[in-house]
Amino acid sequence: DVKVTQSSRYLVKRTGEKVFLECVQDMDHENMFWYRQDPGLGLRLIYFSYDVKMKEKGDIPEGYSVSREKKERFSLILESASTNQTSMYLCATNRGEAFFGQGTRLTVV
Amino acid sequence: AQSVAQPEDQVNVAEGNPLTVKCTYSVSGNPYLFWYVQYPNRGLQFLLKYITGDNLVKGSYGFEAEFNKSQTSFHLKKPSALVSDSALYFCAVRDHRGSARQLTFGSGTQLTVLP
């Protein structure tokens, strides 16, 4: 089975902090994704990577950046966290269907 | 542009009764369609997919979905609901010609199965 692991289940950060969300997959998939999930809005794509050091903006990239130095690891970075970035963040890989991590619930205070 | 609509934010059904969670889609080419389930404070789990072939697709936990091309629908069904089926359900679509990034999700339907 594909395993996608996000480093934290819950995080609380202060406004202005730099925040790193880490995601690791164990199935050698090329494609990795970061989504945020908000009630009533479904999943919105933040960034996507189709190979090491390659990245592509999704639908809502503002305020975020990403890093993919190794194939198995895809990091989401909030350069300066703001309260409107309080959300559930989901990492996924995709080969046919998508496989998701357990999610990180981030609260920015 | 492709899109997915889940017209019901909330569906309630009694345990043992059949359940249906609705999904309609819009894509320019042939669709790849998916259903996912999310339990509280967890990631999404894959339930089933339609790529081609038989319009009735069977998936995990006794769920099935029917692809209807003329109505552009892909409704999720189960003959007899369980309390443990209570969760948030997402439909997703992409054009078969599109890249893997072009997976579009609906806004989700909260299913509550009442004992």
PDB file of C-alpha atoms in Angstrom:
ATOM      1  CA  ASP A   1       0.000   0.000   0.000  1.00  0.00           C
ATOM      2  CA  VAL A   2       1.073   3.547  -0.704  1.00  0.00           C
ATOM      3  CA  LYS A   3       1.994   5.442   2.411  1.00  0.00           C
ATOM      4  CA  VAL A   4       1.979   9.228   2.562  1.00  0.00           C
ATOM      5  CA  THR A   5       3.144  10.634   5.870  1.00  0.00           C
ATOM      6  CA  GLN A   6       2.780  14.210   7.063  1.00  0.00           C
ATOM      7  CA  SER A   7       5.119  15.201   9.862  1.00  0.00           C
ATOM      8  CA  SER A   8       2.523  16.776  12.160  1.00  0.00           C
ATOM      9  CA  ARG A   9      -1.161  16.156  12.835  1.00  0.00           C
ATOM     10  CA  TYR A  10      -1.692  19.425  14.694  1.00  0.00           C
ATOM     11  CA  LEU A  11       0.305  22.642  14.721  1.00  0.00           C
ATOM     12  CA  VAL A  12      -0.205  25.979  16.429  1.00  0.00           C
ATOM     13  CA  LYS A  13       1.927  28.869  15.179  1.00  0.00           C
ATOM     14  CA  ARG A  14       2.063  32.601  15.741  1.00  0.00           C
ATOM     15  CA  THR A  15       1.377  35.233  13.114  1.00  0.00           C
ATOM     16  CA  GLY A  16       4.545  36.065  11.200  1.00  0.00           C
ATOM     17  CA  GLU A  17       6.308  32.786  11.910  1.00  0.00           C
ATOM     18  CA  LYS A  18       7.852  30.737   9.118  1.00  0.00           C
ATOM     19  CA  VAL A  19       6.138  27.371   9.029  1.00  0.00           C
ATOM     20  CA  PHE A  20       7.298  24.129   7.419  1.00  0.00           C
ATOM     21  CA  LEU A  21       4.919  21.272   6.648  1.00  0.00           C
ATOM     22  CA  GLU A  22       6.665  18.089   5.610  1.00  0.00           C
ATOM     23  CA  CYS A  23       5.363  15.219   3.529  1.00  0.00           C
ATOM     24  CA  VAL A  24       7.050  11.916   2.672  1.00  0.00           C
ATOM     25  CA  GLN A  25       5.820   9.166   0.344  1.00  0.00           C
ATOM     26  CA  ASP A  26       7.223   5.669   0.012  1.00  0.00           C
ATOM     27  CA  MET A  27       6.070   4.614  -3.469  1.00  0.00           C
ATOM     28  CA  ASP A  28       8.442   6.431  -5.798  1.00  0.00           C
ATOM     29  CA  HIS A  29       5.637   8.493  -7.352  1.00  0.00           C
ATOM     30  CA  GLU A  30       6.653  11.436  -9.493  1.00  0.00           C
ATOM     31  CA  ASN A  31       3.657  13.629  -8.707  1.00  0.00           C
ATOM     32  CA  MET A  32       3.120  15.215  -5.313  1.00  0.00           C
ATOM     33  CA  PHE A  33       0.555  17.802  -4.252  1.00  0.00           C
ATOM     34  CA  TRP A  34      -0.342  20.163  -1.446  1.00  0.00           C
ATOM     35  CA  TYR A  35      -4.009  21.036  -0.893  1.00  0.00           C
ATOM     36  CA  ARG A  36      -5.787  23.046   1.711  1.00  0.00           C
ATOM     37  CA  GLN A  37      -9.234  22.080   2.884  1.00  0.00           C
ATOM     38  CA  ASP A  38     -11.764  24.545   4.240  1.00  0.00           C
ATOM     39  CA  PRO A  39     -15.435  23.906   5.072  1.00  0.00           C
ATOM     40  CA  GLY A  40     -17.687  24.407   2.075  1.00  0.00           C
ATOM     41  CA  LEU A  41     -14.771  24.949  -0.286  1.00  0.00           C
ATOM     42  CA  GLY A  42     -13.575  21.382  -0.746  1.00  0.00           C
ATOM     43  CA  LEU A  43      -9.914  20.859  -1.593  1.00  0.00           C
ATOM     44  CA  ARG A  44      -7.964  23.617  -3.288  1.00  0.00           C
ATOM     45  CA  LEU A  45      -4.596  22.948  -4.898  1.00  0.00           C
ATOM     46  CA  ILE A  46      -1.762  25.100  -3.553  1.00  0.00           C
ATOM     47  CA  TYR A  47       1.281  23.677  -5.336  1.00  0.00           C
ATOM     48  CA  PHE A  48       2.186  20.637  -7.357  1.00  0.00           C
ATOM     49  CA  SER A  49       5.488  18.945  -8.181  1.00  0.00           C
ATOM     50  CA  TYR A  50       6.034  16.457 -10.987  1.00  0.00           C
ATOM     51  CA  ASP A  51       9.722  15.799 -10.370  1.00  0.00           C
ATOM     52  CA  VAL A  52      12.617  16.663  -8.098  1.00  0.00           C
ATOM     53  CA  LYS A  53      13.243  20.409  -8.038  1.00  0.00           C
ATOM     54  CA  MET A  54      10.214  20.967 -10.278  1.00  0.00           C
ATOM     55  CA  LYS A  55       7.165  22.820  -9.037  1.00  0.00           C
ATOM     56  CA  GLU A  56       4.056  24.344 -10.434  1.00  0.00           C
ATOM     57  CA  LYS A  57       1.571  26.764  -8.896  1.00  0.00           C
ATOM     58  CA  GLY A  58      -1.888  25.539  -8.209  1.00  0.00           C
ATOM     59  CA  ASP A  59      -5.031  27.566  -7.750  1.00  0.00           C
ATOM     60  CA  ILE A  60      -4.085  29.380  -4.511  1.00  0.00           C
ATOM     61  CA  PRO A  61      -0.276  29.702  -4.259  1.00  0.00           C
ATOM     62  CA  GLU A  62      -0.158  33.160  -2.670  1.00  0.00           C
ATOM     63  CA  GLY A  63       1.619  33.162   0.684  1.00  0.00           C
ATOM     64  CA  TYR A  64       3.095  29.700   0.141  1.00  0.00           C
ATOM     65  CA  SER A  65       6.205  28.170  -1.372  1.00  0.00           C
ATOM     66  CA  VAL A  66       7.382  24.579  -1.766  1.00  0.00           C
ATOM     67  CA  SER A  67      10.565  22.560  -1.890  1.00  0.00           C
ATOM     68  CA  ARG A  68      11.280  19.197  -3.448  1.00  0.00           C
ATOM     69  CA  GLU A  69      14.922  18.265  -3.059  1.00  0.00           C
ATOM     70  CA  LYS A  70      14.301  14.514  -3.023  1.00  0.00           C
ATOM     71  CA  LYS A  71      11.697  12.499  -4.857  1.00  0.00           C
ATOM     72  CA  GLU A  72      10.057  11.181  -1.707  1.00  0.00           C
ATOM     73  CA  ARG A  73       9.784  14.489   0.147  1.00  0.00           C
ATOM     74  CA  PHE A  74       7.648  17.532  -0.624  1.00  0.00           C
ATOM     75  CA  SER A  75       7.615  20.463   1.780  1.00  0.00           C
ATOM     76  CA  LEU A  76       5.122  23.300   2.034  1.00  0.00           C
ATOM     77  CA  ILE A  77       6.432  26.569   3.451  1.00  0.00           C
ATOM     78  CA  LEU A  78       4.427  29.444   4.850  1.00  0.00           C
ATOM     79  CA  GLU A  79       6.897  32.303   4.623  1.00  0.00           C
ATOM     80  CA  SER A  80       5.065  34.486   7.146  1.00  0.00           C
ATOM     81  CA  ALA A  81       2.040  32.777   8.638  1.00  0.00           C
ATOM     82  CA  SER A  82      -1.216  34.700   8.830  1.00  0.00           C
ATOM     83  CA  THR A  83      -4.494  33.905  10.536  1.00  0.00           C
ATOM     84  CA  ASN A  84      -6.221  33.316   7.177  1.00  0.00           C
ATOM     85  CA  GLN A  85      -3.881  30.382   6.653  1.00  0.00           C
ATOM     86  CA  THR A  86      -5.511  28.514   9.507  1.00  0.00           C
ATOM     87  CA  SER A  87      -6.726  25.386   7.747  1.00  0.00           C
ATOM     88  CA  MET A  88      -6.354  21.654   7.189  1.00  0.00           C
ATOM     89  CA  TYR A  89      -3.428  20.912   4.872  1.00  0.00           C
ATOM     90  CA  LEU A  90      -3.339  17.693   2.885  1.00  0.00           C
ATOM     91  CA  CYS A  91      -0.411  16.201   1.000  1.00  0.00           C
ATOM     92  CA  ALA A  92      -1.045  13.691  -1.785  1.00  0.00           C
ATOM     93  CA  THR A  93       0.660  11.647  -4.473  1.00  0.00           C
ATOM     94  CA  ASN A  94      -1.050  10.623  -7.680  1.00  0.00           C
ATOM     95  CA  ARG A  95      -0.667   7.701 -10.004  1.00  0.00           C
ATOM     96  CA  GLY A  96      -4.124   7.052 -11.394  1.00  0.00           C
ATOM     97  CA  GLU A  97      -5.958   7.885  -8.192  1.00  0.00           C
ATOM     98  CA  ALA A  98      -4.641  10.158  -5.476  1.00  0.00           C
ATOM     99  CA  PHE A  99      -3.237   8.913  -2.165  1.00  0.00           C
ATOM    100  CA  PHE A 100      -3.439  11.286   0.784  1.00  0.00           C
ATOM    101  CA  GLY A 101      -1.581  11.834   4.006  1.00  0.00           C
ATOM    102  CA  GLN A 102      -3.486  12.079   7.274  1.00  0.00           C
ATOM    103  CA  GLY A 103      -3.564  15.867   7.173  1.00  0.00           C
ATOM    104  CA  THR A 104      -2.092  18.653   9.269  1.00  0.00           C
ATOM    105  CA  ARG A 105      -4.477  20.944  11.069  1.00  0.00           C
ATOM    106  CA  LEU A 106      -2.680  24.274  11.332  1.00  0.00           C
ATOM    107  CA  THR A 107      -3.880  27.049  13.582  1.00  0.00           C
ATOM    108  CA  VAL A 108      -2.266  30.473  13.280  1.00  0.00           C
ATOM    109  CA  VAL A 109      -2.854  32.721  16.292  1.00  0.00           C
TER     110      VAL A 109
ATOM    111  CA  ALA B   1     -12.525  24.197 -17.391  1.00  0.00           C
ATOM    112  CA  GLN B   2     -13.637  21.137 -15.494  1.00  0.00           C
ATOM    113  CA  SER B   3     -15.843  21.206 -12.436  1.00  0.00           C
ATOM    114  CA  VAL B   4     -17.642  19.007  -9.937  1.00  0.00           C
ATOM    115  CA  ALA B   5     -20.878  19.714  -8.112  1.00  0.00           C
ATOM    116  CA  GLN B   6     -22.075  17.978  -4.989  1.00  0.00           C
ATOM    117  CA  PRO B   7     -25.495  19.552  -4.581  1.00  0.00           C
ATOM    118  CA  GLU B   8     -26.097  18.393  -1.007  1.00  0.00           C
ATOM    119  CA  ASP B   9     -23.947  19.631   1.858  1.00  0.00           C
ATOM    120  CA  GLN B  10     -25.586  17.152   4.224  1.00  0.00           C
ATOM    121  CA  VAL B  11     -27.319  13.800   3.758  1.00  0.00           C
ATOM    122  CA  ASN B  12     -29.028  11.980   6.612  1.00  0.00           C
ATOM    123  CA  VAL B  13     -30.170   8.376   6.358  1.00  0.00           C
ATOM    124  CA  ALA B  14     -31.330   5.748   8.817  1.00  0.00           C
ATOM    125  CA  GLU B  15     -29.144   2.740   9.443  1.00  0.00           C
ATOM    126  CA  GLY B  16     -30.120  -0.139   7.165  1.00  0.00           C
ATOM    127  CA  ASN B  17     -31.634   2.119   4.521  1.00  0.00           C
ATOM    128  CA  PRO B  18     -30.057   2.674   1.118  1.00  0.00           C
ATOM    129  CA  LEU B  19     -27.958   5.789   0.706  1.00  0.00           C
ATOM    130  CA  THR B  20     -27.116   7.995  -2.263  1.00  0.00           C
ATOM    131  CA  VAL B  21     -24.605  10.826  -2.395  1.00  0.00           C
ATOM    132  CA  LYS B  22     -24.934  12.865  -5.564  1.00  0.00           C
ATOM    133  CA  CYS B  23     -22.229  14.142  -7.893  1.00  0.00           C
ATOM    134  CA  THR B  24     -22.383  15.821 -11.286  1.00  0.00           C
ATOM    135  CA  TYR B  25     -19.388  16.856 -13.347  1.00  0.00           C
ATOM    136  CA  SER B  26     -18.290  18.871 -16.324  1.00  0.00           C
ATOM    137  CA  VAL B  27     -15.222  18.097 -18.455  1.00  0.00           C
ATOM    138  CA  SER B  28     -14.426  18.666 -22.080  1.00  0.00           C
ATOM    139  CA  GLY B  29     -13.303  15.118 -22.841  1.00  0.00           C
ATOM    140  CA  ASN B  30     -13.973  11.695 -21.402  1.00  0.00           C
ATOM    141  CA  PRO B  31     -13.969  11.798 -17.599  1.00  0.00           C
ATOM    142  CA  TYR B  32     -12.016   9.923 -15.002  1.00  0.00           C
ATOM    143  CA  LEU B  33     -14.204   9.968 -11.883  1.00  0.00           C
ATOM    144  CA  PHE B  34     -13.360   9.230  -8.254  1.00  0.00           C
ATOM    145  CA  TRP B  35     -14.960   9.042  -4.831  1.00  0.00           C
ATOM    146  CA  TYR B  36     -13.070   9.607  -1.604  1.00  0.00           C
ATOM    147  CA  VAL B  37     -14.128   9.416   2.045  1.00  0.00           C
ATOM    148  CA  GLN B  38     -12.761  11.447   4.938  1.00  0.00           C
ATOM    149  CA  TYR B  39     -13.201  10.586   8.596  1.00  0.00           C
ATOM    150  CA  PRO B  40     -12.811  13.357  11.217  1.00  0.00           C
ATOM    151  CA  ASN B  41      -9.343  14.882  11.358  1.00  0.00           C
ATOM    152  CA  ARG B  42      -7.964  12.414   8.815  1.00  0.00           C
ATOM    153  CA  GLY B  43      -6.832  12.490   5.216  1.00  0.00           C
ATOM    154  CA  LEU B  44      -8.942  11.328   2.296  1.00  0.00           C
ATOM    155  CA  GLN B  45      -9.237   7.632   1.511  1.00  0.00           C
ATOM    156  CA  PHE B  46      -9.879   6.331  -1.990  1.00  0.00           C
ATOM    157  CA  LEU B  47     -13.214   4.492  -2.398  1.00  0.00           C
ATOM    158  CA  LEU B  48     -13.618   3.809  -6.105  1.00  0.00           C
ATOM    159  CA  LYS B  49     -13.026   5.114  -9.598  1.00  0.00           C
ATOM    160  CA  TYR B  50     -14.498   5.045 -13.068  1.00  0.00           C
ATOM    161  CA  ILE B  51     -12.092   5.073 -15.986  1.00  0.00           C
ATOM    162  CA  THR B  52     -13.894   3.129 -18.700  1.00  0.00           C
ATOM    163  CA  GLY B  53     -16.085   0.058 -19.154  1.00  0.00           C
ATOM    164  CA  ASP B  54     -19.046  -0.962 -17.004  1.00  0.00           C
ATOM    165  CA  ASN B  55     -21.078   2.004 -15.815  1.00  0.00           C
ATOM    166  CA  LEU B  56     -21.553   0.444 -12.369  1.00  0.00           C
ATOM    167  CA  VAL B  57     -18.343   0.536 -10.391  1.00  0.00           C
ATOM    168  CA  LYS B  58     -17.872  -1.347  -7.130  1.00  0.00           C
ATOM    169  CA  GLY B  59     -15.497  -0.106  -4.466  1.00  0.00           C
ATOM    170  CA  SER B  60     -14.453  -0.445  -0.862  1.00  0.00           C
ATOM    171  CA  TYR B  61     -16.770  -1.004   2.148  1.00  0.00           C
ATOM    172  CA  GLY B  62     -19.733  -2.068  -0.014  1.00  0.00           C
ATOM    173  CA  PHE B  63     -19.985   1.222  -1.885  1.00  0.00           C
ATOM    174  CA  GLU B  64     -20.724   1.476  -5.578  1.00  0.00           C
ATOM    175  CA  ALA B  65     -21.211   4.296  -8.053  1.00  0.00           C
ATOM    176  CA  GLU B  66     -23.064   4.591 -11.304  1.00  0.00           C
ATOM    177  CA  PHE B  67     -21.630   6.548 -14.204  1.00  0.00           C
ATOM    178  CA  ASN B  68     -24.313   8.195 -16.327  1.00  0.00           C
ATOM    179  CA  LYS B  69     -22.843   9.948 -19.335  1.00  0.00           C
ATOM    180  CA  SER B  70     -26.072  11.548 -20.560  1.00  0.00           C
ATOM    181  CA  GLN B  71     -26.738  13.089 -17.144  1.00  0.00           C
ATOM    182  CA  THR B  72     -23.023  13.737 -16.452  1.00  0.00           C
ATOM    183  CA  SER B  73     -23.464  12.161 -13.048  1.00  0.00           C
ATOM    184  CA  PHE B  74     -21.530   9.765 -10.846  1.00  0.00           C
ATOM    185  CA  HIS B  75     -23.671   9.143  -7.768  1.00  0.00           C
ATOM    186  CA  LEU B  76     -22.303   7.122  -4.862  1.00  0.00           C
ATOM    187  CA  LYS B  77     -24.596   4.422  -3.484  1.00  0.00           C
ATOM    188  CA  LYS B  78     -24.797   1.733  -0.836  1.00  0.00           C
ATOM    189  CA  PRO B  79     -27.715  -0.676  -0.417  1.00  0.00           C
ATOM    190  CA  SER B  80     -27.693  -0.692   3.390  1.00  0.00           C
ATOM    191  CA  ALA B  81     -26.088   2.125   5.373  1.00  0.00           C
ATOM    192  CA  LEU B  82     -24.060   1.606   8.552  1.00  0.00           C
ATOM    193  CA  VAL B  83     -23.502   4.111  11.354  1.00  0.00           C
ATOM    194  CA  SER B  84     -19.778   3.739  10.642  1.00  0.00           C
ATOM    195  CA  ASP B  85     -20.360   5.126   7.111  1.00  0.00           C
ATOM    196  CA  SER B  86     -20.890   8.569   8.661  1.00  0.00           C
ATOM    197  CA  ALA B  87     -18.156  10.733   7.163  1.00  0.00           C
ATOM    198  CA  LEU B  88     -17.402  13.440   4.609  1.00  0.00           C
ATOM    199  CA  TYR B  89     -17.502  12.275   0.989  1.00  0.00           C
ATOM    200  CA  PHE B  90     -15.767  13.925  -1.950  1.00  0.00           C
ATOM    201  CA  CYS B  91     -16.296  13.396  -5.650  1.00  0.00           C
ATOM    202  CA  ALA B  92     -13.440  14.256  -8.030  1.00  0.00           C
ATOM    203  CA  VAL B  93     -12.985  14.399 -11.793  1.00  0.00           C
ATOM    204  CA  ARG B  94     -10.377  14.912 -14.418  1.00  0.00           C
ATOM    205  CA  ASP B  95     -10.303  14.836 -18.187  1.00  0.00           C
ATOM    206  CA  HIS B  96      -8.625  11.651 -19.423  1.00  0.00           C
ATOM    207  CA  ARG B  97      -6.339  13.787 -21.572  1.00  0.00           C
ATOM    208  CA  GLY B  98      -5.282  16.005 -18.693  1.00  0.00           C
ATOM    209  CA  SER B  99      -2.249  15.769 -16.465  1.00  0.00           C
ATOM    210  CA  ALA B 100      -2.432  14.289 -13.008  1.00  0.00           C
ATOM    211  CA  ARG B 101      -2.550  17.767 -11.484  1.00  0.00           C
ATOM    212  CA  GLN B 102      -5.896  18.460 -13.060  1.00  0.00           C
ATOM    213  CA  LEU B 103      -7.934  16.584 -10.486  1.00  0.00           C
ATOM    214  CA  THR B 104     -10.850  18.761  -9.400  1.00  0.00           C
ATOM    215  CA  PHE B 105     -12.740  18.028  -6.185  1.00  0.00           C
ATOM    216  CA  GLY B 106     -16.284  18.810  -5.183  1.00  0.00           C
ATOM    217  CA  SER B 107     -17.048  20.707  -1.990  1.00  0.00           C
ATOM    218  CA  GLY B 108     -17.955  17.556  -0.103  1.00  0.00           C
ATOM    219  CA  THR B 109     -21.124  15.980   1.331  1.00  0.00           C
ATOM    220  CA  GLN B 110     -21.437  15.165   5.021  1.00  0.00           C
ATOM    221  CA  LEU B 111     -23.190  11.821   5.405  1.00  0.00           C
ATOM    222  CA  THR B 112     -24.798  11.036   8.742  1.00  0.00           C
ATOM    223  CA  VAL B 113     -26.238   7.590   9.326  1.00  0.00           C
ATOM    224  CA  LEU B 114     -28.674   7.592  12.223  1.00  0.00           C
ATOM    225  CA  PRO B 115     -28.952   4.509  14.454  1.00  0.00           C
TER     226      PRO B 115
END
